[in-house]
Structures are given as C-alpha cells and as structure tokens.
Amino acid sequence: MRLNLVFHNIVLKEEEINGDYSLTLDYFEELRENIETLLKSGLTRFKDIRYYFDDGYKSFKELVFPVMKDKTNLCCLAPIANLLGSENYLNEGDIDFLSKSGIKIASHGFSHAALAVYKANTLQKTPKGGEYKDSPSGKNEILSEKEVLFQFLESKRLLENITKSEIDEFVFPYGLYNKEVIDLNNRKGIYEYLSTCDEHLDSGSAIRPRILVSNKRPIKETVEFIRSLE
Ligand SMILES: [Zn+2]
C-alpha cells in the first residue's frame, strides 16, 4: 500500500499563503518528518509514499527541490501545460531539468479544465463527438469527448517533447472524472495511470487515489487522518 500525498504551492512565510492548498515549507517539512516517523512505527497500513505537486508552481524548484533532491524518485510533478513559463510557474527548461533529476512528470491537462463536472450535485455525462479544441480552465463547462481528448493528448505531447520521455500518468484537474472519460482513455490507450483526489491508500490500481493536503487542517490532525486511512 502506498500513500500518495498532494501538495500545491509551497511558500516561505504564512502571509504568502493564498487559498486552502498552499502551505509553508515549515508545514511541509514537519508533516514529512511526522509521516516518516509514522511509517517507521508500523502503526499504518502504507509501506511507501509518493509526493505529488500539482499545477507546476515555480516554488517547487526553489523551495521543495533543495530539500527533496535525495528523494527525487518519491516526487511527481503535474504541471498545467499552458501555464508553463508564466509568472510563478515553472518553465519548459525547469521541467526538463527536474525530469532529468529523477522527478516523475505527469500530465495535468492542457488548460486545467475539469474533464467531468457536477451540475446540481449530479455528475454529468460526457457528450460524444464535439470539436477537438482547448477549453477554459475551471469546472463549469461540460467537455465533449473530443475536448477531453484535447486535454489528454496536447498536454502529453508538450511534456513528452520537453522531457523526451513517455508521460504515462494523467492527474485529473480538481480530481474530477466520470466513467466516459476513463473509458475514452482506456479505449485509446493514452495513459497507464489516472490520478484522482479519492482519499484512500493506493493498492496499485490504474485509477490512483491521492490525499489532498490542506492548510485548514493542523499537522497533528493531518497525520491522524493519514494514520486512519484504509
Ligand atoms: Zn490542479
């Protein structure tokens, strides 16, 4: 069993925190220490860890990489393709460097459009056909099958061009997906792993669960929650 943890922007000071998912480097380091202790204690079902960093923030290279450079094999970076090179985000050269340093690169869509959405608390089906084109970032629009394909394929193409290696994992923006999207990927054989924000431990399945870390939860509670995972 593996624990997949999801992080976003890592900042130096509390006042730089923006939204529920950015964390200070101190929080990140303290959580990591606590989890390593938990692993050694044997009081948990997971045997290893993978650290995900979603969206491709520049802070990954500046703050996280220096503390994780001996553990690059435990890190997976999932940048948003069309934000590469914009302010506060990693650029193509960074992705190439990080990939060569042993960090796994996963696709996170071209524009960070949700591949499936809820309307009135109901998960919507993906309409067949449509036009092969980009969609706006966000989780308001229902993407057609071809628009989903655009997000799958164009982000993969761009990242494979940069890293010169195969990108075999897609991280769902907002953790959102439906049956049609999974079937489409499997039918076309695009990605081996599809990663979610479904909060349980990873037994090696192709639909990969991941646990989102939020600054709303104190470290002690986060560790207790992780310990309780099945
Ligand atoms: Zn994201």
Short mmCIF file of C-alpha atoms and ligand atoms in Angstrom, two decimals:
data_model
loop_
_atom_site.label_atom_id
_atom_site.label_comp_id
_atom_site.label_asym_id
_atom_site.label_seq_id
_atom_site.Cartn_x
_atom_site.Cartn_y
_atom_site.Cartn_z
CA MET A 1 0.00 0.00 0.00
CA ARG A 2 1.25 3.43 -0.89
CA LEU A 3 0.33 6.85 0.44
CA ASN A 4 0.02 9.46 -2.31
CA LEU A 5 0.02 12.98 -0.91
CA VAL A 6 -0.92 16.05 -2.96
CA PHE A 7 0.66 19.46 -2.48
CA HIS A 8 0.31 22.70 -4.43
CA ASN A 9 2.19 25.94 -3.91
CA ILE A 10 4.81 25.84 -1.13
CA VAL A 11 5.70 29.25 0.32
CA LEU A 12 8.22 30.55 2.85
CA LYS A 13 6.00 32.76 5.01
CA GLU A 14 2.46 32.42 6.40
CA GLU A 15 1.47 35.73 4.80
CA GLU A 16 2.21 34.34 1.33
CA ILE A 17 -0.43 31.63 1.76
CA ASN A 18 -3.15 32.01 -0.82
CA GLY A 19 -6.14 29.64 -0.73
CA ASP A 20 -6.60 26.38 1.18
CA TYR A 21 -3.90 24.38 -0.55
CA SER A 22 -0.77 26.47 -0.34
CA LEU A 23 1.46 25.54 2.59
CA THR A 24 4.60 26.88 4.18
CA LEU A 25 7.83 24.98 3.72
CA ASP A 26 7.85 24.53 7.53
CA TYR A 27 4.45 22.81 7.39
CA PHE A 28 5.64 20.60 4.55
CA GLU A 29 8.84 19.63 6.37
CA GLU A 30 7.11 18.99 9.70
CA LEU A 31 4.44 16.88 8.03
CA ARG A 32 7.10 14.90 6.19
CA GLU A 33 9.01 14.21 9.41
CA ASN A 34 5.82 13.11 11.16
CA ILE A 35 4.89 10.80 8.30
CA GLU A 36 8.34 9.23 8.20
CA THR A 37 8.06 8.59 11.94
CA LEU A 38 4.59 7.11 11.46
CA LEU A 39 5.91 4.80 8.72
CA LYS A 40 8.71 3.55 10.97
CA SER A 41 6.28 2.97 13.86
CA GLY A 42 4.38 0.31 11.89
CA LEU A 43 1.06 1.84 13.05
CA THR A 44 -0.09 2.35 9.49
CA ARG A 45 -1.04 0.22 6.51
CA PHE A 46 1.10 2.08 3.97
CA LYS A 47 4.63 0.99 3.23
CA ASP A 48 5.79 3.81 0.98
CA ILE A 49 4.99 7.36 -0.10
CA ARG A 50 4.77 9.46 -3.20
CA TYR A 51 4.65 13.26 -3.02
CA TYR A 52 2.64 14.96 -5.76
CA PHE A 53 2.99 18.64 -6.63
CA ASP A 54 0.10 19.80 -8.78
CA ASP A 55 -0.15 22.76 -11.16
CA GLY A 56 3.59 23.39 -11.67
CA TYR A 57 4.41 26.21 -9.26
CA LYS A 58 7.88 27.72 -9.51
CA SER A 59 8.27 27.23 -5.74
CA PHE A 60 8.74 23.52 -6.38
CA LYS A 61 12.17 24.15 -7.88
CA GLU A 62 13.08 26.96 -5.49
CA LEU A 63 11.92 25.51 -2.16
CA VAL A 64 10.96 21.85 -2.44
CA PHE A 65 13.64 20.53 -4.77
CA PRO A 66 16.52 21.56 -2.46
CA VAL A 67 15.02 19.58 0.45
CA MET A 68 13.94 16.61 -1.70
CA LYS A 69 16.93 16.33 -4.01
CA ASP A 70 17.99 13.00 -2.49
CA LYS A 71 14.43 11.71 -2.78
CA THR A 72 13.51 12.80 -6.29
CA ASN A 73 12.23 9.29 -7.01
CA LEU A 74 9.43 9.95 -4.48
CA CYS A 75 8.22 13.12 -6.23
CA CYS A 76 5.73 13.55 -9.04
CA LEU A 77 5.20 16.93 -10.64
CA ALA A 78 1.95 17.59 -12.54
CA PRO A 79 2.19 20.98 -14.28
CA ILE A 80 -0.60 22.70 -16.19
CA ALA A 81 0.67 22.74 -19.77
CA ASN A 82 -0.45 26.19 -20.88
CA LEU A 83 0.85 27.90 -17.73
CA LEU A 84 4.45 26.77 -18.26
CA GLY A 85 6.65 29.85 -18.37
CA SER A 86 4.09 32.26 -16.89
CA GLU A 87 4.65 34.21 -13.70
CA ASN A 88 5.01 31.98 -10.60
CA TYR A 89 5.06 28.82 -12.73
CA LEU A 90 7.90 26.58 -13.88
CA ASN A 91 9.08 26.93 -17.45
CA GLU A 92 9.96 24.28 -20.03
CA GLY A 93 13.66 24.35 -19.07
CA ASP A 94 12.72 23.72 -15.42
CA ILE A 95 10.58 20.72 -16.37
CA ASP A 96 13.42 19.29 -18.45
CA PHE A 97 15.89 19.82 -15.57
CA LEU A 98 13.54 18.32 -12.95
CA SER A 99 12.72 15.34 -15.16
CA LYS A 100 16.44 14.69 -15.70
CA SER A 101 16.92 14.95 -11.91
CA GLY A 102 14.66 11.93 -11.43
CA ILE A 103 11.33 13.62 -10.73
CA LYS A 104 8.40 11.97 -12.41
CA ILE A 105 6.42 14.30 -14.66
CA ALA A 106 2.68 13.67 -15.03
CA SER A 107 0.17 15.42 -17.23
CA HIS A 108 -2.45 17.64 -15.60
CA GLY A 109 -4.33 18.76 -18.69
CA PHE A 110 -3.57 21.47 -21.20
CA SER A 111 -5.60 24.28 -19.60
CA HIS A 112 -6.72 22.72 -16.27
CA ALA A 113 -10.30 22.33 -17.48
CA ALA A 114 -12.23 19.75 -15.45
CA LEU A 115 -12.78 16.64 -17.60
CA ALA A 116 -16.10 15.98 -15.86
CA VAL A 117 -18.34 18.30 -13.86
CA TYR A 118 -21.19 18.24 -11.38
CA LYS A 119 -24.40 20.18 -12.03
CA ALA A 120 -26.96 20.30 -9.21
CA ASN A 121 -24.90 17.67 -7.36
CA THR A 122 -25.12 15.26 -10.28
CA LEU A 123 -22.05 14.07 -12.17
CA GLN A 124 -22.64 14.90 -15.83
CA LYS A 125 -22.06 12.50 -18.72
CA THR A 126 -19.56 13.35 -21.43
CA PRO A 127 -21.31 14.13 -24.74
CA LYS A 128 -20.00 12.14 -27.72
CA GLY A 129 -18.20 13.87 -30.61
CA GLY A 130 -17.64 17.61 -30.42
CA GLU A 131 -14.71 19.65 -31.68
CA TYR A 132 -11.02 18.95 -30.97
CA LYS A 133 -10.18 22.22 -29.22
CA ASP A 134 -8.98 23.77 -25.99
CA SER A 135 -11.41 24.59 -23.15
CA PRO A 136 -11.15 27.26 -20.45
CA SER A 137 -9.67 26.38 -17.07
CA GLY A 138 -12.31 25.66 -14.44
CA LYS A 139 -15.13 23.30 -13.64
CA ASN A 140 -18.16 24.98 -15.18
CA GLU A 141 -18.20 23.67 -18.73
CA ILE A 142 -19.19 20.16 -19.74
CA LEU A 143 -16.42 18.98 -22.09
CA SER A 144 -17.28 16.87 -25.12
CA GLU A 145 -15.37 13.68 -25.89
CA LYS A 146 -13.06 15.47 -28.35
CA GLU A 147 -12.44 18.32 -25.91
CA VAL A 148 -11.43 15.74 -23.30
CA LEU A 149 -9.12 14.17 -25.88
CA PHE A 150 -7.53 17.58 -26.48
CA GLN A 151 -6.70 17.89 -22.76
CA PHE A 152 -5.34 14.32 -22.64
CA LEU A 153 -3.27 14.46 -25.83
CA GLU A 154 -1.97 18.03 -26.11
CA SER A 155 -0.58 18.09 -22.56
CA LYS A 156 1.04 14.70 -23.14
CA ARG A 157 2.55 15.83 -26.44
CA LEU A 158 4.00 19.02 -24.95
CA LEU A 159 5.52 17.29 -21.89
CA GLU A 160 6.94 14.43 -23.96
CA ASN A 161 8.57 16.99 -26.29
CA ILE A 162 10.19 18.68 -23.31
CA THR A 163 11.29 15.60 -21.38
CA LYS A 164 11.92 13.28 -24.34
CA SER A 165 10.35 10.52 -22.29
CA GLU A 166 6.96 8.88 -22.03
CA ILE A 167 4.30 10.53 -19.88
CA ASP A 168 2.17 7.65 -18.58
CA GLU A 169 0.09 9.38 -15.92
CA PHE A 170 -2.71 11.93 -16.01
CA VAL A 171 -3.76 13.84 -12.89
CA PHE A 172 -7.42 14.88 -13.14
CA PRO A 173 -7.86 18.65 -12.63
CA TYR A 174 -9.93 19.14 -9.43
CA GLY A 175 -9.86 15.34 -9.11
CA LEU A 176 -12.97 15.21 -11.34
CA TYR A 177 -13.74 12.34 -13.70
CA ASN A 178 -16.60 10.14 -14.90
CA LYS A 179 -16.96 6.71 -16.47
CA GLU A 180 -16.89 8.01 -20.07
CA VAL A 181 -13.57 9.79 -19.54
CA ILE A 182 -11.98 6.66 -18.07
CA ASP A 183 -13.39 4.53 -20.91
CA LEU A 184 -12.11 7.01 -23.50
CA ASN A 185 -8.58 6.86 -22.08
CA ASN A 186 -8.62 3.09 -21.92
CA ARG A 187 -10.09 2.67 -25.40
CA LYS A 188 -7.42 4.94 -26.92
CA GLY A 189 -4.65 3.61 -24.65
CA ILE A 190 -3.39 7.10 -23.74
CA TYR A 191 -2.32 6.87 -20.08
CA GLU A 192 -1.50 3.93 -17.84
CA TYR A 193 -2.49 5.76 -14.63
CA LEU A 194 -5.30 8.21 -13.99
CA SER A 195 -4.89 10.01 -10.69
CA THR A 196 -7.72 11.34 -8.57
CA CYS A 197 -8.29 13.01 -5.22
CA ASP A 198 -10.18 9.98 -3.90
CA GLU A 199 -8.93 9.70 -0.37
CA HIS A 200 -7.72 6.17 0.25
CA LEU A 201 -4.50 4.21 0.04
CA ASP A 202 -3.04 3.10 -3.27
CA SER A 203 -3.02 -0.63 -3.85
CA GLY A 204 -1.53 -0.21 -7.33
CA SER A 205 -4.72 0.28 -9.36
CA ALA A 206 -4.80 2.23 -12.63
CA ILE A 207 -7.24 4.74 -11.07
CA ARG A 208 -4.90 6.14 -8.49
CA PRO A 209 -6.14 7.58 -5.18
CA ARG A 210 -4.38 10.60 -3.69
CA ILE A 211 -4.80 12.57 -0.47
CA LEU A 212 -5.01 16.34 -0.76
CA VAL A 213 -3.13 18.25 1.95
CA SER A 214 -4.82 21.47 3.10
CA ASN A 215 -3.62 24.24 5.40
CA LYS A 216 -7.09 24.17 7.01
CA ARG A 217 -6.05 21.05 8.89
CA PRO A 218 -3.38 21.29 11.62
CA ILE A 219 -0.41 18.93 11.14
CA LYS A 220 -1.44 16.70 14.06
CA GLU A 221 -4.92 16.17 12.57
CA THR A 222 -3.49 15.56 9.11
CA VAL A 223 -1.16 12.90 10.50
CA GLU A 224 -4.03 11.28 12.44
CA PHE A 225 -6.19 11.26 9.31
CA ILE A 226 -3.33 9.64 7.34
CA ARG A 227 -2.83 7.06 10.07
CA SER A 228 -6.52 6.14 9.91
CA LEU A 229 -6.56 5.59 6.11
CA GLU A 230 -7.55 2.20 4.80
ZN ZN B 1 -4.62 21.25 -10.38
#
